[in-house]
Every structure is written in C-alpha cells, then in structure tokens.
XYZ file of C-alpha atoms in Angstrom:
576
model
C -3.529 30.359 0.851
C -2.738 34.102 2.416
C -5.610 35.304 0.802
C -7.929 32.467 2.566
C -5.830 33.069 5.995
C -6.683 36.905 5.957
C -10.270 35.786 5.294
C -10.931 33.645 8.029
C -9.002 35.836 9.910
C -11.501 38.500 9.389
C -14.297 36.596 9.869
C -13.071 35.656 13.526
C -12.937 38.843 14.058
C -16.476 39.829 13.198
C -17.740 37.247 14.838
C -16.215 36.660 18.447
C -18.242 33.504 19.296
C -16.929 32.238 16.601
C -13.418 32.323 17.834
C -14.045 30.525 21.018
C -15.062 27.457 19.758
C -11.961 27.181 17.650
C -9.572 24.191 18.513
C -7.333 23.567 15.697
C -6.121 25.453 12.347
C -3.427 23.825 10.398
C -2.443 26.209 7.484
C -1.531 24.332 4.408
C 0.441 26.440 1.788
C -0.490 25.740 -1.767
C 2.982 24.709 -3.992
C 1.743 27.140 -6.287
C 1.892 29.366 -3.878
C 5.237 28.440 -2.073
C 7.562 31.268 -3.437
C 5.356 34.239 -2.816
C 6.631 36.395 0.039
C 4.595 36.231 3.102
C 1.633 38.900 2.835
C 1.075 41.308 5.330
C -2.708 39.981 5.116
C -2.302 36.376 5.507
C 0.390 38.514 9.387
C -2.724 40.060 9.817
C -4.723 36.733 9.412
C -2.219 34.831 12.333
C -3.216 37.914 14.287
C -6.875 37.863 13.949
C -6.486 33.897 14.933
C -4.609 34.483 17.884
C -6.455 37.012 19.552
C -9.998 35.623 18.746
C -8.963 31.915 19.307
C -8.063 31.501 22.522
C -8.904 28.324 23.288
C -6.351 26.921 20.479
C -4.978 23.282 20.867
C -3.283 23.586 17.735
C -2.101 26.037 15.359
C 0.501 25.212 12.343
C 1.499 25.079 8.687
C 2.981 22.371 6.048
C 5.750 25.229 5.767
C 8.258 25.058 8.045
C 9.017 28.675 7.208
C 5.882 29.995 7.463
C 5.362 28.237 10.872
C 8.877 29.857 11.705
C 8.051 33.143 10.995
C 4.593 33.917 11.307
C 3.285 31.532 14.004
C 6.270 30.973 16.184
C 7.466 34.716 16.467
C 3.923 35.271 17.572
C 3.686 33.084 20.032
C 7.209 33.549 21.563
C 5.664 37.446 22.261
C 2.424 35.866 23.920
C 2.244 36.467 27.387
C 2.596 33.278 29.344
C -0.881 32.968 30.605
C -2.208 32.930 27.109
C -3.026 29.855 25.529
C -3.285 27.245 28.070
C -4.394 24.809 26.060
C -1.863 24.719 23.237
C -0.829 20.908 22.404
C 1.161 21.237 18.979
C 2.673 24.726 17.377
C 5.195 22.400 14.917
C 3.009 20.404 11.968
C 5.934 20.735 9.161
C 8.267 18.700 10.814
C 11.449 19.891 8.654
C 12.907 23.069 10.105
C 16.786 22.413 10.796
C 19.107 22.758 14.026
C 18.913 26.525 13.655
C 15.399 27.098 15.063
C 15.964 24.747 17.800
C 16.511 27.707 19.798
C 13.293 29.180 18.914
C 11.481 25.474 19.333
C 13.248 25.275 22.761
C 11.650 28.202 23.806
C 8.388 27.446 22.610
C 8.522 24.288 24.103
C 9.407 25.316 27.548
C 6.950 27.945 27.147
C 3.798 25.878 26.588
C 5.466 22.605 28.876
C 2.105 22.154 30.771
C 0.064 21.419 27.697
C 2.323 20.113 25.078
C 1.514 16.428 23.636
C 4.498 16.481 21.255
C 8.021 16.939 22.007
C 10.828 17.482 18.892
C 14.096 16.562 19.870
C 17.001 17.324 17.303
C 20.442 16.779 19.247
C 23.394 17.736 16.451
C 26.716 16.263 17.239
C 28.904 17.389 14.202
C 32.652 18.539 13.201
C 34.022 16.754 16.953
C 31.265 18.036 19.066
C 29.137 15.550 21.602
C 25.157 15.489 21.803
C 26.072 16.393 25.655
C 27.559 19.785 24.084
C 24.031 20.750 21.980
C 22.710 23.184 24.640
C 19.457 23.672 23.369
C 18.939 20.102 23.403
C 20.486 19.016 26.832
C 18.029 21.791 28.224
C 14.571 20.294 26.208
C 16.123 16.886 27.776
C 17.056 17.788 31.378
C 13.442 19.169 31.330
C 11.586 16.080 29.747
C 9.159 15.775 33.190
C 8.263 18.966 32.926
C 5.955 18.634 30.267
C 3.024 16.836 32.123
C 0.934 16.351 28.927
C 3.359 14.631 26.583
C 2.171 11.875 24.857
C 4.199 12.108 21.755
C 8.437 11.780 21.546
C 9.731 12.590 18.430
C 13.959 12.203 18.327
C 15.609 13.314 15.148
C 18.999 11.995 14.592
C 19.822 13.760 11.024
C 22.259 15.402 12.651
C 24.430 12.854 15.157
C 27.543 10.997 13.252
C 29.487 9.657 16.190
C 27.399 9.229 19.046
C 25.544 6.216 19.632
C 22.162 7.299 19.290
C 20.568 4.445 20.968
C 22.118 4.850 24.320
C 20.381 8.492 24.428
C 17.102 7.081 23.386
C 17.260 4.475 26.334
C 17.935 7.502 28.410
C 15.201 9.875 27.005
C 12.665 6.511 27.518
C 13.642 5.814 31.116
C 13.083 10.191 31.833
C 9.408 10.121 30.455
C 6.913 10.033 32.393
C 3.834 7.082 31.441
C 1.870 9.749 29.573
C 4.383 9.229 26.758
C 2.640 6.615 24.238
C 4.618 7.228 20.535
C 8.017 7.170 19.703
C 8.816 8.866 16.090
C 12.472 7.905 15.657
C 13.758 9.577 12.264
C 17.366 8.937 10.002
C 18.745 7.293 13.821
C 21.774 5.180 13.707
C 21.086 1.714 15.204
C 24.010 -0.335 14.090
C 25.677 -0.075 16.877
C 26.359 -4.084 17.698
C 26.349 -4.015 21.380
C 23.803 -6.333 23.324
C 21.283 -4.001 24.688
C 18.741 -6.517 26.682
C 21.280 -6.353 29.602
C 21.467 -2.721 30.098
C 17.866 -1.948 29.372
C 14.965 -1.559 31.928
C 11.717 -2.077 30.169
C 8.625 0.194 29.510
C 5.150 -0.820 29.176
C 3.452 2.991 28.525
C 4.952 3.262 25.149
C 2.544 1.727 22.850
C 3.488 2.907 19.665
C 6.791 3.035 17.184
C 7.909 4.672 14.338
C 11.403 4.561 12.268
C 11.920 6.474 9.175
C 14.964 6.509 7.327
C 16.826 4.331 10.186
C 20.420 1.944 10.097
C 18.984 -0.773 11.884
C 21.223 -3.624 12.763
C 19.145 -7.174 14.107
C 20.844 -6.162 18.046
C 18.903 -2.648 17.686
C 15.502 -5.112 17.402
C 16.543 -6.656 19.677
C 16.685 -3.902 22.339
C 13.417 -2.665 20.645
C 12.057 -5.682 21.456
C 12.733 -5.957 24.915
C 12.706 -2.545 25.922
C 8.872 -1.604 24.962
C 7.113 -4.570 25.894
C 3.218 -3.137 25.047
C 4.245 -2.357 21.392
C 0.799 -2.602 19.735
C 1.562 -0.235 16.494
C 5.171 -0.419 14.620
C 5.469 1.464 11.543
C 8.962 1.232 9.611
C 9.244 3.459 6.279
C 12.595 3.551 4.959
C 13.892 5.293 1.515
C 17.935 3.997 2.318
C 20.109 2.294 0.114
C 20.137 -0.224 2.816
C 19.099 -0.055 5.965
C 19.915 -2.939 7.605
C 23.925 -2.687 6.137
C 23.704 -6.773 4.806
C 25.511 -7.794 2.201
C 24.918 -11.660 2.322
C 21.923 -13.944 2.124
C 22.113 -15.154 5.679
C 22.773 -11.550 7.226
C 19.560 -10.563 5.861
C 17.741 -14.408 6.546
C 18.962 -13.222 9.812
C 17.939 -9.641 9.961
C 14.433 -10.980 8.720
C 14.585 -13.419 11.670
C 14.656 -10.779 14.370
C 12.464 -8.461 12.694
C 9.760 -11.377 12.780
C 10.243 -11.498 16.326
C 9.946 -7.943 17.418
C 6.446 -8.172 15.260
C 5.581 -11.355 17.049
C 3.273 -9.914 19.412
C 2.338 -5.933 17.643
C -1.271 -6.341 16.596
C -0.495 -3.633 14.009
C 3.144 -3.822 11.701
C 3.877 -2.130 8.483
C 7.457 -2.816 6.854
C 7.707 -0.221 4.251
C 11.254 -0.477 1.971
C 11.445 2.274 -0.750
C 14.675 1.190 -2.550
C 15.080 -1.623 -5.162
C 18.690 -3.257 -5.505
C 19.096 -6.020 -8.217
C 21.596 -7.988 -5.393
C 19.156 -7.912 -2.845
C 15.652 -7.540 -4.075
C 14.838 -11.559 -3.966
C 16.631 -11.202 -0.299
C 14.069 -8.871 0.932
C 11.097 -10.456 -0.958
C 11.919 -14.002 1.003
C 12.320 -12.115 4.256
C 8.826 -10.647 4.084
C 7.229 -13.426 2.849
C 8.351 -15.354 5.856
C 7.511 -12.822 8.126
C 4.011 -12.437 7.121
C 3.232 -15.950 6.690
C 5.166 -16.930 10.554
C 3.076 -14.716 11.593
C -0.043 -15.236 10.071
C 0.168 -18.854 11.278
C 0.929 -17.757 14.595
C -2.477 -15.795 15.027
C -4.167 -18.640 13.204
C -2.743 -20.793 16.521
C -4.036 -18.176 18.496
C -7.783 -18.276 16.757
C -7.712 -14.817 15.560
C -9.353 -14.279 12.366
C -6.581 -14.040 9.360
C -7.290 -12.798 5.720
C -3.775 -13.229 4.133
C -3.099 -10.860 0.983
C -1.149 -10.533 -2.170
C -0.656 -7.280 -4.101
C 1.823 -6.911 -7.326
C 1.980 -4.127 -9.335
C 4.519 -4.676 -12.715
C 3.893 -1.147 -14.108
C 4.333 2.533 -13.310
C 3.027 2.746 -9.673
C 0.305 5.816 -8.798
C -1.242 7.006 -5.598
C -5.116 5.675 -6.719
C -3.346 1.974 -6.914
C -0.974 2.007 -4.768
C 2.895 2.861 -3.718
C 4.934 0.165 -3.591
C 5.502 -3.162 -6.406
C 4.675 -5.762 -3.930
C 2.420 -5.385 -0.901
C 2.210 -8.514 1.613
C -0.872 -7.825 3.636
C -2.256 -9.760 6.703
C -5.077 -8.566 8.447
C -4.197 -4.909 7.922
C -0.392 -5.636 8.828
C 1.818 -5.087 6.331
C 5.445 -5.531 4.200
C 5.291 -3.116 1.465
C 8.341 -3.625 -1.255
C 9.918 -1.351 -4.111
C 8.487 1.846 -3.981
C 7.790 4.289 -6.966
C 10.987 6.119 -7.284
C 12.696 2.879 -7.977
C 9.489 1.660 -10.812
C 12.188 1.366 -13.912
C 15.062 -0.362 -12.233
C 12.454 -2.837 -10.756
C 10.484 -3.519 -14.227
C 13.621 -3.693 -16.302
C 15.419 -6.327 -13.993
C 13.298 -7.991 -11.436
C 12.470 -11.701 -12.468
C 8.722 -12.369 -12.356
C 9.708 -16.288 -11.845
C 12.113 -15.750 -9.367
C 10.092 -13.329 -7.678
C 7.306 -16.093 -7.675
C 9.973 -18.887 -6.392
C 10.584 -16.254 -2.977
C 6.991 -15.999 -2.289
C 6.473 -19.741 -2.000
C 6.795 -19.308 1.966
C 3.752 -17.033 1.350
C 0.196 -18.403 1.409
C -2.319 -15.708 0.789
C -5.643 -15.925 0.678
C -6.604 -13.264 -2.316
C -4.326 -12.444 -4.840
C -4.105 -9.683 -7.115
C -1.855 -8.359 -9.711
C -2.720 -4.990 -10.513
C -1.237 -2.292 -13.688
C 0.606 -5.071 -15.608
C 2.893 -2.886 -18.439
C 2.735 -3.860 -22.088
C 4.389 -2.881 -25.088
C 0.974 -1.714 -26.300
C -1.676 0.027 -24.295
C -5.035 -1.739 -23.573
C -6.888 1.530 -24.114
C -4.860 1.993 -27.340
C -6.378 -1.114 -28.677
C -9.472 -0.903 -28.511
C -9.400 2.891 -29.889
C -7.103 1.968 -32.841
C -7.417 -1.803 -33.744
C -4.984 -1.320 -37.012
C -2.099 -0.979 -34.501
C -2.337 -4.537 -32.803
C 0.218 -6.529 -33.363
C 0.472 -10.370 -32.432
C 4.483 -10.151 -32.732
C 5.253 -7.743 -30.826
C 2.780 -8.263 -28.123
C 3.160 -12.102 -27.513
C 6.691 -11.343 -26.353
C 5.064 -9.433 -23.190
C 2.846 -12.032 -23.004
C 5.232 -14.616 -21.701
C 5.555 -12.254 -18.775
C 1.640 -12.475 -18.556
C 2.087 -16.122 -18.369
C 4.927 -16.190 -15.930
C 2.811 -14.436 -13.651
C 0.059 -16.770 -13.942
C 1.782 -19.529 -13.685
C 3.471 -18.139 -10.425
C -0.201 -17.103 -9.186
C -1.121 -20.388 -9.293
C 1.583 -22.006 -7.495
C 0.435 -19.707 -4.490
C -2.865 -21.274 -4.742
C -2.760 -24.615 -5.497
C -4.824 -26.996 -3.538
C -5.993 -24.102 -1.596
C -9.509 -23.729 -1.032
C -11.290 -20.442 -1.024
C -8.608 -18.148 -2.534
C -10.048 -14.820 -4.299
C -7.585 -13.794 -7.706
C -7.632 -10.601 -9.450
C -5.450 -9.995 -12.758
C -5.668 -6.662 -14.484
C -4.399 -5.908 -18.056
C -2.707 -9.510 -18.813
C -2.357 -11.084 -22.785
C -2.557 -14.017 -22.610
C -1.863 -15.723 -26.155
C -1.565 -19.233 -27.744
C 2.011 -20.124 -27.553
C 4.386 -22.725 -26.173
C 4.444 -20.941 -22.810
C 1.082 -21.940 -22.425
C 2.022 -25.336 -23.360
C 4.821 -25.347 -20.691
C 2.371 -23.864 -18.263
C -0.278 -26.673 -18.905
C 2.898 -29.670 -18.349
C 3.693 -28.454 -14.952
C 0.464 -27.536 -13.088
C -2.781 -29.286 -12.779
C -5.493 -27.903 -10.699
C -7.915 -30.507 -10.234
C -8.139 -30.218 -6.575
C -8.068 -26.256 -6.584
C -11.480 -24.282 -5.665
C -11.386 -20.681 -5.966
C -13.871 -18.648 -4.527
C -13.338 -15.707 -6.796
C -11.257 -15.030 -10.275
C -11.615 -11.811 -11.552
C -9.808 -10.630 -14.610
C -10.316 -6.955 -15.852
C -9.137 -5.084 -18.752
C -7.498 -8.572 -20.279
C -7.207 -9.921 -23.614
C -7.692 -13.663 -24.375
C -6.368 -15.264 -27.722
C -8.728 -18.138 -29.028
C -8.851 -21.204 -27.498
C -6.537 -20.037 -24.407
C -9.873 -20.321 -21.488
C -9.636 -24.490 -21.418
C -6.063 -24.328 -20.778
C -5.621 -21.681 -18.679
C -8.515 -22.368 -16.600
C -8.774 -26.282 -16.248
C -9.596 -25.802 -12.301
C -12.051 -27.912 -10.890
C -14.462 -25.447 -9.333
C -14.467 -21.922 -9.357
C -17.310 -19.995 -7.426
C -17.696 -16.688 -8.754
C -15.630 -15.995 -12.718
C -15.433 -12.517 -13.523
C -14.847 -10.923 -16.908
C -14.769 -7.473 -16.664
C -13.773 -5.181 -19.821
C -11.804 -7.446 -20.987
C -10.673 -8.274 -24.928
C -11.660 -11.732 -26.298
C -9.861 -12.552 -30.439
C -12.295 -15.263 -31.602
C -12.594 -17.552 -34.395
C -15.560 -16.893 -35.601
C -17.722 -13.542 -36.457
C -19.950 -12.180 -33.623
C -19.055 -15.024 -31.466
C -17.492 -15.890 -28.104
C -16.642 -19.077 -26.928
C -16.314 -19.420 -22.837
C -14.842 -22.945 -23.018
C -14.469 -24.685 -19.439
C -14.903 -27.988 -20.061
C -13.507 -29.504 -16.555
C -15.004 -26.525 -14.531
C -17.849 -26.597 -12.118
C -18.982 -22.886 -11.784
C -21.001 -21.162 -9.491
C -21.436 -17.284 -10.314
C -20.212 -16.243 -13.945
C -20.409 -12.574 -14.890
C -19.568 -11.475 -18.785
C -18.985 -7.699 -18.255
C -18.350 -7.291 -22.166
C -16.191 -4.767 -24.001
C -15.522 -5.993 -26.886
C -14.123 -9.095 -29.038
C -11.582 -9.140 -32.167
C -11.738 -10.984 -35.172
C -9.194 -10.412 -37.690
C -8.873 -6.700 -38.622
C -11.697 -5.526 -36.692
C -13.429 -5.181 -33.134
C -17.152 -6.200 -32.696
C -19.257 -4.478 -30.567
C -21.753 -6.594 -28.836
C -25.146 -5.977 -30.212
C -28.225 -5.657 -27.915
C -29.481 -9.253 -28.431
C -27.778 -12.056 -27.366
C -28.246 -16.066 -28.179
C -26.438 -17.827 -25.233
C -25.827 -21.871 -25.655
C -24.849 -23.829 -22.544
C -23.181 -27.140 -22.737
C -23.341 -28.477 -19.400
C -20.725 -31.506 -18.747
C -21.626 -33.416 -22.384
C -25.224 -34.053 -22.392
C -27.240 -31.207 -21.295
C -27.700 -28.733 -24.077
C -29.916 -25.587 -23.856
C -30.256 -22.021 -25.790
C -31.021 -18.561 -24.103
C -31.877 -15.365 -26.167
C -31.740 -12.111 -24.117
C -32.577 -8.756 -25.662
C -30.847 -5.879 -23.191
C -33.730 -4.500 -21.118
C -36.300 -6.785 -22.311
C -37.972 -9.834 -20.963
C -35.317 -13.320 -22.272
C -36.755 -16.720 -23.375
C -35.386 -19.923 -22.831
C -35.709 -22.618 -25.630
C -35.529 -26.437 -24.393
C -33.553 -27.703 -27.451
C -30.583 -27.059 -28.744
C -30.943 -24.403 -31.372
C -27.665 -23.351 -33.636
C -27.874 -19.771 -34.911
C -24.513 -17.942 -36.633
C -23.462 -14.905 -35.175
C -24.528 -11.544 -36.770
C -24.527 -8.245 -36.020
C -28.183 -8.565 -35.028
C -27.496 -11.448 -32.988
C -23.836 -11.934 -31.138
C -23.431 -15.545 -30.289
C -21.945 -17.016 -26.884
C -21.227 -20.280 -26.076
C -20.867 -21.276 -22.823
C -18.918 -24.976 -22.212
C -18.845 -26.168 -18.348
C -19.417 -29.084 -16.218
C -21.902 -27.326 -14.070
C -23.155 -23.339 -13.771
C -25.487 -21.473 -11.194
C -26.067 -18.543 -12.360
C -24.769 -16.458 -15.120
C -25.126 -12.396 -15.772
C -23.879 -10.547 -19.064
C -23.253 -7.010 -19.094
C -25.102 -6.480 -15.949
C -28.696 -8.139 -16.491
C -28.923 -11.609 -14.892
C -29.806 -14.037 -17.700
C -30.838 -16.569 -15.149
C-alpha cells in the first residue's frame, strides 16, 4: 500500500489538474502489509495529496494508526483556511480515548464542513462523563458544526453513567442537519421510563446499535424519541444483549422491539451469539416480529415477499453470515452468526427450530450448505467411499428439515423452495414423514433442489404435492434400480416446468454418466403413454406409442410418471 500511496502521490504532482478534481482518497492498508513501519514514501505520498488536492472532502485509512500519524499530524499543521471542504478525516473508527485530544482538535478545526462527529466520553476508575474534557468541549460545541449530518457516540468507555440520559441531551443540542445516529457498546438497561422526560425529534432518520445492553424501556424511549426512523440497523456480537434470562422477559423484549420496527421501512436485527438456553427464545421472537409485521404492511397494501434462509453447515461470506436469516422485503432478523457455527450445529434442534418458526409464513424458502458426514463432491470423485450406514444417520436430519419445510408451506399457494446438499434415503423417517403430512392442497410455484442425492423410490413420497409449477433438479445424485436408468416418479403431481440438470446417477458400486442420447417415457395420469429420444445438440423425435427400450450406455433411460407436465428440459436443451 505505501508503495501505491507514493505513486499516486507522484502522479498528483506531475499533473496539477489532476489534483483539483480530487474529492475523496481512503487509504486501505493491506494485512500483509500491517506491520511494516510507515515509509517515508508512502509521508511523502500524504504530502503530495495534500498539497495537490485541495478540494478534498475526504481523506482516511482502515488503520487507525496510520490515520493517526500520517494524516492527522498533517492536517493539525494545515493552516486554517486550507481545506474548506473537508467532511470526514476518521474512516478506521477504532483509535482509543488517547487521540481524542488530537480528534478534538481536528474536529473543531474543520467544524464548518464536518458531516461526522465521533464522540468517545470515558468515565472510568470514579470519574464522571462531565469530567472528560475533551469530550464536554466536542459537546458544548455540537452547533458549531453547521454541516453535521452524522452522530456517532461511543460508549466503550462509560461504566457508571447512564449513557442514555447524555444521548437525549446530545439529540436535543443538534441541529436538524443531523440524520444518523451510530450508537456503539452503549449501556441501555437503565429501567427508568423515558417517554416522560423525552422531547421528540423528527430530523433523525436513521439508527444504528452495535454491541449495545438494551433493556425493552431503552426501545421504548427509542421509539418515542425519533419519530421519522426510516432505517434501524442492530448488530450485536454480546453474550446477551438484552440481559433476559426467562421466556417471557425475552417474549417481552421481542414485543417492544416489534413495536419500535412497526413503522421503519428498513430493519435489520443482527444477533452474533448462539446460547443453547436461549437460542429457540430468540428464534420465536424474530419469527413473530417479521411475520407481525409483514401482515401489518400486507393491511397497509404494500407489496410483501416474505423469506426463509437456513444454513446447517460452516457459514462463508459468498452464502451468507448468519444460520438463520428471516427476510421481509429487504428487512431483516439475522440469527447465529459464524463464530458461533459448531456450538449451533452440534446442539441446535432442527425440529424444534422448525416448531419456533411456525409464527413464520414465508413465501420462498431455502436451506442452503446442509453438513454431512460425507462430502457431496467427495462422492461423486470417489464412489468406493459411499456408505449407506453411515450416511443415512445424517439423513434423518435431511428429513427433519423437510418435514419442517413443509409445515411452513402447507396449504400455501405460490411458495418458491430451495434445498441444497440434502440425502434423502429410504427409511422409517420417511415413513413417519409420509403419516403426518399430506399435501394435496399445496401448490408450489418453484422447488429447486441442487447438489442432492435421492435413494430409489424416495420422489413419490417425498413429493406427493398436488401441483408444483416449476421442479428443478440441478446437480443432483439419483441411486437407481436399474442400469442407465432414472425414474422421476410423481404419480399425484400436476407439473408445469420440469428441468433435469443431470450429474450423475448410482447403481451399486458405480456412477453412470449420462450418455449423449436420451429415450424419455412419459406416463401422464394412467392412460397417456408416449416415448421421446433426444440426441444432445441434434434435432429429437417423438414416437406416438409406447416403446420400451433398456438402458445402455448408448442409450440412458428416463421415465417420467405425473398426472400432467408442460414442458420439460434435460441438461439444458428443451425436449419439448
């Protein structure tokens, strides 16, 4: 990165015009490169960017110490009519209490054109926040900056105090230009009724709360102290932020919570931690959040897509952060985040889970990364190391999930499902499963089902739902019975779409590839018989009597068994 920073430093320099057109450089120091001395270059580099930029908005780095000591010591030697413009000097947002002196002056320096204001009152060891000089001056001055539009109050370092009551006062000293509120590690359990005291502020449109104690009276006051509220974001990593213990402190907590979102266009409830005594606690509180509110916009004729994401195995940024993501209309309650991934997969009960979503109703479902015993990729490289035993007993997990899937679903209409890497075997689960749950009057508008593996005869039971619009089998693993044959059995179904993205199949001790020619036989309700051949990339045929050929390697066999089907694709070509 200082190599980089001394080049475009240079290059502002040799070309002036350049530098006036400049608005914003935010350094970002590579990890790699994090415990390398600063270089006199990347000095020189800050230099070059101050002198040549001086119509710079903003100017950071990632690195608080960096920003410290090469931007800040820089600018606090400016002379005062430079940089006019300056909005933001401070993008790491982790230096301690021991550059607030330098931030103060900074602040006060650049007051006219500031958007963002860092507050960081310490009140440790006896002391009061009223004692923190540095910020009781930032504070006494809050008017002063004319161009604020961003508070940010940091309460890492305040034991004692109540932080809340010097919130309300910082709120009631802004001016209206003030719009976001980034509250961070702020004690709100205080329990004293705060509606009473408060006078309310319509400017402040958006909230933030990370790492907070956050008692149901501190929502409260929320609640009726910024009455425009359009954005709320709450991202905690705490053992427990809202200090319950019992079910109905956190029904309540929940309760209030659902309120304060009750009019935000825009919520998202992230909680990092997992606790086994809790977990179901939190997972019935958001679930009756989202679907309160959903219902309530649905009253108010605002369109409402409802959404379901699970994750049961190790979580990564390309899928997603947290095990269970309730989603409605881009407002969210995100649950169990990464750094908790084993304590949630080795404890967490998929059918208790299931039982605390019931107050739930999403529209599209999917459960995403399910963890087995035996990788899916692993299969299909090395087919000697499937094993039926030990696989089947991850499998009832599959079906538990399934089964709970749906229960969210049933007699729903228009619900979209997508499972990822689920076995789904021949067992008494599925027997179980078929005894409790009919779907006769269930339409789905879209199953997909990707990287999967299907034992033999599993498809009729698993799938005995009346009508399902578009089926989708992508990459997924199908054991059959017979040689260079696959059976799509669906006896009760009325199908629209049906796509056969094919990987491969498994008959006993080995995989089949599917060959380039295909013989497809349709069975429509009991009567209506008829035989396809396709060749990939050629021209397909279709025969108007039944026609029974064996699978071969020449020729792979499927069978297709519905009550009605549109249209039907395999491996990408549309067969009709």
């Amino acid at each position: 990165m200082q190599k980089e920073l001394g080049y475009f430093g240079t290059t502002l320099k040799n070309t002036p015009t350049l530098g006036l057109i400049v608005k914003s450089v935010k350094i970002c120091r590579d990890i790699t490169d994090s415990s390398t001395p600063f270089s006199q270059e990347a000095g020189q580099g800050i230099d070059n960017i101050l002198k040549y930029s001086t119509n710079l908005e903003v100017l950071g780095s990632s690195s608080a110490p960096f920003e410290i000591l090469m931007i800040w010591s820089r600018l606090l030697k400016a002379a005062d009519d430079q940089y006019k413009s300056l909005r933001l000097f401070a993008l790491s947002d982790e230096w301690s209490p021991g550059s607030q002196k330098s931030y103060k002056l900074l602040s006060l320096k650049y007051k006219d054109s500031l958007s963002k204001l860092r507050l960081y009152p310490s009140a440790l060891l006896g002391y009061r926040i009223h004692q923190d000089v540095d910020y009781c001056t930032l504070k006494n001055s809050i008017q002063d900056f004319k161009s604020l539009e961003e508070l940010q109050l940091c309460g890492n370092f305040v034991i004692e105090d109540s932080i809340i009551t010097e919130l309300d006062s910082l709120i009631d000293s802004c001016l209206d230009t003030v719009h976001s509120l980034d509250l961070r590690k702020c004690n709100f359990l205080v329990k004293d009724d705060y509606r009473g005291q408060t006078k309310p502020r319509s400017s402040i449109r958006k909230l933030k709360l990370s790492d907070p104690l956050l008692s149901s009276s501190a929502l409260q006051y929320f609640a009726s102290k910024l009455t425009a509220l359009s954005t709320f974001v709450l991202t905690t990593k705490l053992d427990n932020t809202v200090q319950s213990i019992t079910e109905k402190e956190y029904s309540e907590w929940w309760r209030e919570m659902t309120n304060f979102c009750w009019n935000i266009q825009l919520y998202t409830i992230c909680i990092e931690h997992f606790k086994f005594a809790d977990y179901l606690y939190q997972i019935k509180g958001g679930a009756e959040l989202s679907n309160t509110i959903a219902n309530h916009r649905i009253q108010q004729e605002t369109r409402n897509i409802t959404e379901l994401t699970m994750r049961f195995g190790d979580l990564n940024h390309m899928q997603g952060n947290y095990h269970i993501d309730m989603n409605q209309n881009g407002s969210s309650v995100q649950l169990f985040g990464s750094e908790c991934s084993s304590d949630f997969m080795q404890t967490a009960s998929i059918p208790r889970i299931f039982d605390s979503l019931q107050f739930f109703s999403p529209r599209i479902i999917r459960i995403l990364n399910m963890a087995h015993s035996e990788n899916f990729e692993n299969l299909l490289q090395q087919p000697a190391r499937f094993s039926l035993d030990s696989n089947e007993t991850s499998s009832i997990n599959d079906w538990s999930i399934f089964s709970g899937v749906m229960r969210l679903i049933k007699n729903k209409t228009g619900s979209a499902v997508h499972l990822d890497r689920m076995f789904f075997f021949d067992s008494e689960h599925i027997e179980q499963f078929e005894q409790r749950f009919t779907f006769k009057d269930t339409s789905i508008s879209q199953l997909k089902l990707t990287n999967s593996l299907f034992y033999p005869n599993v498809l009729s039971k698993m799938l005995n739902i009346s009508k399902i619009d578009n089926l989708i089998f992508d990459r997924c693993l199908f054991m059959t019975n017979y040689c260079y044959q696959l059976d799509i059995d669906l006896p009760e179904t009325k199908l629209g779409y049906l796509n056969l993205n094919l990987n491969r199949t498994f008959h006993p001790n080995s995989f089949e590839h599917p060959c380039r020619h295909y013989t497809i036989t349709l069975v429509i309700g009991v009567t209506n018989l008829a035989t396809y051949t396709h060749t990939i990339n050629e021209q397909h045929k279709a025969y108007p009597k039944f026609i029974s050929r064996p699978g071969t390697p020449e020729n792979f066999l499927i069978s297709i068994k519905c009550q009605e089907i549109e249209s039907l694709s395999i491996s990408g070509e549309k067969i009709f």
